[in-house]
XYZ file of C-alpha atoms in Angstrom:
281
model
C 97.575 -64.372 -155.335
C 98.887 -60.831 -155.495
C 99.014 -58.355 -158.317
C 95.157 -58.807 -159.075
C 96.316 -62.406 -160.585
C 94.049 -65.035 -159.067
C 95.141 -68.862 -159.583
C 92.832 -71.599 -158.968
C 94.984 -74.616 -158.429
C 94.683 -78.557 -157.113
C 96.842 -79.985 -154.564
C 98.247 -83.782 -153.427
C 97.885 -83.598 -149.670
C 98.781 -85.835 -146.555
C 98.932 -84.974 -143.417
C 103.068 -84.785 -143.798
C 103.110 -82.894 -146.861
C 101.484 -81.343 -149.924
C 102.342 -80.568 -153.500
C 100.941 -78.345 -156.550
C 99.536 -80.582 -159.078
C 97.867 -78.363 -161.528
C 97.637 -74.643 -161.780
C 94.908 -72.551 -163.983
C 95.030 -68.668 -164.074
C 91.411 -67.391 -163.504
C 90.153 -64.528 -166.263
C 87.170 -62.001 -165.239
C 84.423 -62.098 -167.950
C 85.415 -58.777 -168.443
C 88.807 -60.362 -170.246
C 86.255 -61.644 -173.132
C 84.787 -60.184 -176.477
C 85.860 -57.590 -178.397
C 86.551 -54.957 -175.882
C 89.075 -56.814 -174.460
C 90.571 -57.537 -177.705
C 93.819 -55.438 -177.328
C 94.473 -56.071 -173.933
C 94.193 -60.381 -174.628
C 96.526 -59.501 -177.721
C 98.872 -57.821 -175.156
C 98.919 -60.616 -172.850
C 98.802 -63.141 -175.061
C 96.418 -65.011 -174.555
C 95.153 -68.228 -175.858
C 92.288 -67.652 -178.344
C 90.107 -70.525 -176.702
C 90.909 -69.639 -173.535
C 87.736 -67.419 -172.218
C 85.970 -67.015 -168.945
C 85.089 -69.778 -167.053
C 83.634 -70.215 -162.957
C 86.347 -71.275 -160.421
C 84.568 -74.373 -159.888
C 84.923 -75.114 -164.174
C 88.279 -75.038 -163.707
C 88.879 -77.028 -160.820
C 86.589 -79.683 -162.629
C 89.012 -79.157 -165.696
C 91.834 -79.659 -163.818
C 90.691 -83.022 -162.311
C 89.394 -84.360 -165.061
C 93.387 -83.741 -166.815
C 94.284 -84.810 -163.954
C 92.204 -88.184 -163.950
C 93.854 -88.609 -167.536
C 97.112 -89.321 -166.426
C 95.759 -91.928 -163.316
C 95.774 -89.253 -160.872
C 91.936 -89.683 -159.081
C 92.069 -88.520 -155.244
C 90.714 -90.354 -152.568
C 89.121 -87.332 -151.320
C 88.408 -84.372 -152.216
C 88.466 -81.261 -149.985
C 87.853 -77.461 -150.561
C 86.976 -74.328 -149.028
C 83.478 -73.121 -148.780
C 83.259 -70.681 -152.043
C 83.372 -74.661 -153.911
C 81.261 -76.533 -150.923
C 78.482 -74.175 -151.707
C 78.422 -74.623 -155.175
C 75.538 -77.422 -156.071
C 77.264 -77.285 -159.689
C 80.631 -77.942 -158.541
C 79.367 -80.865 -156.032
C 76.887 -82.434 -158.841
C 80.413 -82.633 -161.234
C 82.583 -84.338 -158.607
C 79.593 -86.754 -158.211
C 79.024 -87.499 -161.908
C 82.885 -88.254 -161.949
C 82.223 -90.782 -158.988
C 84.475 -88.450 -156.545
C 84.475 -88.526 -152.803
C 84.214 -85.127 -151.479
C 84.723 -83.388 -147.897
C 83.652 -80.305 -148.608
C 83.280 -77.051 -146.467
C 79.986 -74.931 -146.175
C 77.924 -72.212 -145.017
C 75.847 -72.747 -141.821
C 72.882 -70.854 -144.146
C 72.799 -73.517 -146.642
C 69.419 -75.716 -146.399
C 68.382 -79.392 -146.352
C 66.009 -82.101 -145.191
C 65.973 -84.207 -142.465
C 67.217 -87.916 -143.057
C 63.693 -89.366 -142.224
C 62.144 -87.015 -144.980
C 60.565 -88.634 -147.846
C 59.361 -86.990 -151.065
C 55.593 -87.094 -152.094
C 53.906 -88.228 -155.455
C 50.652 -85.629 -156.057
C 47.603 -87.355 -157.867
C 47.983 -86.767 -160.997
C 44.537 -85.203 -162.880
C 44.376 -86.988 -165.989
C 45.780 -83.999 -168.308
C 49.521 -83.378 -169.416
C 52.662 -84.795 -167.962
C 52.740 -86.675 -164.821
C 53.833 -84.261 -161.913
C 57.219 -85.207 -160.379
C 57.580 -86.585 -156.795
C 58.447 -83.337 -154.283
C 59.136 -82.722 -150.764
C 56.435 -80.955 -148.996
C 58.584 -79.939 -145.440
C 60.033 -77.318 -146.113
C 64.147 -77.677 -146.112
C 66.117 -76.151 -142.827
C 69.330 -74.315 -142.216
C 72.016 -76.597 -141.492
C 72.621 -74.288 -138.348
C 69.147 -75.237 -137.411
C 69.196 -78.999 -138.242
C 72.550 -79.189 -136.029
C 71.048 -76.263 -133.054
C 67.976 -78.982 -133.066
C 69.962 -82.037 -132.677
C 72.070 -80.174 -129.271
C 75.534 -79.985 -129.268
C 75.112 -83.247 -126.665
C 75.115 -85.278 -129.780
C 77.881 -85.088 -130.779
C 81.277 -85.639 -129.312
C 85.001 -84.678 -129.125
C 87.310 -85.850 -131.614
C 90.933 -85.938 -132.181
C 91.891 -84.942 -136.077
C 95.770 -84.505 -135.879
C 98.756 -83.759 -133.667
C 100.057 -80.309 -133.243
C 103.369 -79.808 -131.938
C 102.862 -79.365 -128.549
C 99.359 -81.482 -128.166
C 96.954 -83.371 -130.015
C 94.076 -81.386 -132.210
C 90.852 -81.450 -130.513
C 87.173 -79.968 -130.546
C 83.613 -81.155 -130.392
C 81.476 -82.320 -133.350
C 78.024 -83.473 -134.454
C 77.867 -85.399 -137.379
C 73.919 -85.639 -138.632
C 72.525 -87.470 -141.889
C 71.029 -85.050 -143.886
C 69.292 -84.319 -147.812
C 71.083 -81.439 -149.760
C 67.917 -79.074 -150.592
C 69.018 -75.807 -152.325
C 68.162 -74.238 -155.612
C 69.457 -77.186 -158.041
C 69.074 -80.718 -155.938
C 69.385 -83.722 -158.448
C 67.231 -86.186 -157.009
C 66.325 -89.820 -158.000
C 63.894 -91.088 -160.414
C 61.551 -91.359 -157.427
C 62.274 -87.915 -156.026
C 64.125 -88.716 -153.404
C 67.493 -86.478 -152.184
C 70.576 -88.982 -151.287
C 71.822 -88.623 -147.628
C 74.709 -86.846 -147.294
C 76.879 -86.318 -143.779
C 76.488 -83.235 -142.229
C 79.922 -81.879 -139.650
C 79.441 -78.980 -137.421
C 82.483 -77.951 -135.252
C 81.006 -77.330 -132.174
C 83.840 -75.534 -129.704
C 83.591 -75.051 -126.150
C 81.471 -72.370 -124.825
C 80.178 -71.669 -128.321
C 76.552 -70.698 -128.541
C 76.674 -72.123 -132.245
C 78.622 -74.309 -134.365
C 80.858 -72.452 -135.880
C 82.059 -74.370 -138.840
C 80.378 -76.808 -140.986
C 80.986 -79.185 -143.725
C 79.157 -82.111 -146.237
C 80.148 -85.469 -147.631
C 78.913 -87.808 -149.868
C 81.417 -90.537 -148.451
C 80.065 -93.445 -147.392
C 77.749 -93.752 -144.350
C 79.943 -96.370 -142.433
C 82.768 -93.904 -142.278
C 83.994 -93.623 -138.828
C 83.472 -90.306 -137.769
C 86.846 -89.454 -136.675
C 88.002 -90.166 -140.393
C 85.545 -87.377 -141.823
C 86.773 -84.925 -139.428
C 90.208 -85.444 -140.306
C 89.556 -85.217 -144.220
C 87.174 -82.038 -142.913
C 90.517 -80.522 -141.406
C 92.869 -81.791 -143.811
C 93.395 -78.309 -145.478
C 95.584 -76.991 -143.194
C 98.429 -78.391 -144.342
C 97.650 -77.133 -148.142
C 96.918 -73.591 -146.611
C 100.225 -74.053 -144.277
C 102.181 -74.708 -147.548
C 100.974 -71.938 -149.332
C 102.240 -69.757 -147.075
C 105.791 -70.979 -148.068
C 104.764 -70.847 -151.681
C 103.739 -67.047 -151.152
C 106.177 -65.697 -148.848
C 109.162 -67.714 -149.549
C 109.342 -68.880 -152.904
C 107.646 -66.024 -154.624
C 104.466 -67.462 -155.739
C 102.675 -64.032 -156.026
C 105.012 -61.753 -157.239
C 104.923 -62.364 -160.812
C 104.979 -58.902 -162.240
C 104.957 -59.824 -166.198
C 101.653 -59.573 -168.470
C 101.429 -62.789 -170.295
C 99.317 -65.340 -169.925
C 102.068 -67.961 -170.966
C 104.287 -66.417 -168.422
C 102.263 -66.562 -165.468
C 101.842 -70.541 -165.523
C 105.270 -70.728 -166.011
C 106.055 -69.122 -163.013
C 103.836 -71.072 -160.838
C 105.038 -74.347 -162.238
C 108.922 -73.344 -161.181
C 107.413 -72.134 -158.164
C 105.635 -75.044 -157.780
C 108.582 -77.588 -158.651
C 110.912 -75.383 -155.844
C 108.019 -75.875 -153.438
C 108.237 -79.350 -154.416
C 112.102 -79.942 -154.000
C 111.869 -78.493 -150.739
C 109.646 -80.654 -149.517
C 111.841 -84.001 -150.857
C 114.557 -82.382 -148.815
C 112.575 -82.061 -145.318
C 110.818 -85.478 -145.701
C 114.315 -87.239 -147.179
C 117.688 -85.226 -145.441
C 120.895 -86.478 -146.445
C 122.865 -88.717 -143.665
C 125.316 -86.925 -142.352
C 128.777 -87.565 -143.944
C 131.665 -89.846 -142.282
C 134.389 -87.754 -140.578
């Protein structure tokens, strides 16, 4: 959002439509202790509302969200949540289905990988089961399968033609700094989609999923794509209906303009998917 105001919100989204279902405003760390004192007394600001990660707050939001019977399907997000292992261990402790989008960098083992239990030496704890290959690139696990295979898949419409490209879709074991594996070490599978264009050298998108692994493939690449149409209606929230050009200070203030914005956004919508029948003459 504009105005160095930056919202972290969650979305309802079909392939029709989509609609603002929870908004949280996101404060710097810089906006806590007693430095910031005056300028949180000036804005008004909750006293136990303090810093929190991006990801926290999405989690927050769900889990209020949850409260009221509102559990998606599927989850998608954008790649600054897909590569947080925090972020995708919460949506799996709250049994979520997730379609998230990644970084080409991030690493992982091979579905045929299997962790190893040392010998233990007689003194202190047991040692836990580990890996001993060393975890690969998800660039490299998908460069090693070949872009022949995968194949090309359809994910939506468009207005003039269907939505196509080419993907491979590989089995793979989340490695990474914080892995939560299972009492005997192993890493749970987890799909791996590359976007693999034409003429690419590379695959130049990539996403994971912890969905289950008799998903047909063309449904993960459509929940893969499915932000489009949250990113095509935030456009109209932006440019149309204002949502970043709230110009006040308080902290009260700024939710309450993104829930009116939010509640235009959504009356709009009623009125494309529902127009009234034209009147008798």
């Amino acid at each position: 959002m504009g105005n160095c105001q930056i919202g972290v919100s969650v979305h309802a989204a079909s392939d029709t439509a989509s609609c603002p279902l929870a908004w949280r405003l996101f404060l710097p760390e810089s906006w806590d202790g007693p430095a910031a004192a005056d300028r949180r007394k000036a804005c008004r600001i909750p006293e136990d509302e303090h810093h929190q990660p991006k990801w926290r707050l999405a989690l927050d939001m769900l889990d209020e969200l949850a409260g009221i019977g509102l559990r998606p399907a599927a989850l998608v997000a954008d790649a600054g949540y897909g590569a947080n292992a925090d972020f995708r261990h919460g949506l799996e402790e709250r049994g979520l289905g997730y379609v998230l989008q990644v970084r080409g960098e991030m690493t992982a083992h091979g579905a045929d990988a299997a962790p190893h239990q040392p010998a233990y030496g007689g003194l202190g704890p047991r040692p836990l089961p580990r890996y001993r290959t060393r975890p690969a690139a998800l660039r490299e696990h998908v460069l090693a399968a070949g872009r022949q295979h995968g194949r090309a898949l359809v994910w939506r419409k468009g207005s003039k033609a269907a939505l196509s490209s080419h993907f491979v879709l590989l089995r793979i074991r989340l490695a990474g700094r914080r892995p939560k594996p299972a009492k005997d070490g192993t890493i749970p599978l987890t799909w791996l989609i590359a976007q693999w264009p034409e003429g690419e050298n590379e695959p130049t998108k990539y996403w994971v999923s912890n969905l289950p692994a008799d998903i047909p493939a063309k449904d993960l690449v459509r929940l893969a794509k499915a932000r489009w149409r949250i990113e095509h209606d935030y456009r109209e929230l932006k440019t149309a209906l204002g949502l970043d050009h709230f110009e006040g200070r308080s902290f009260t203030g700024w939710h309450r303009h993104v829930t009116l914005v939010a509640a235009a956004h959504l009356f709009l919508t009623e009125q494309r998917r529902h127009p009234k029948a034209p009147a008798r003459a």
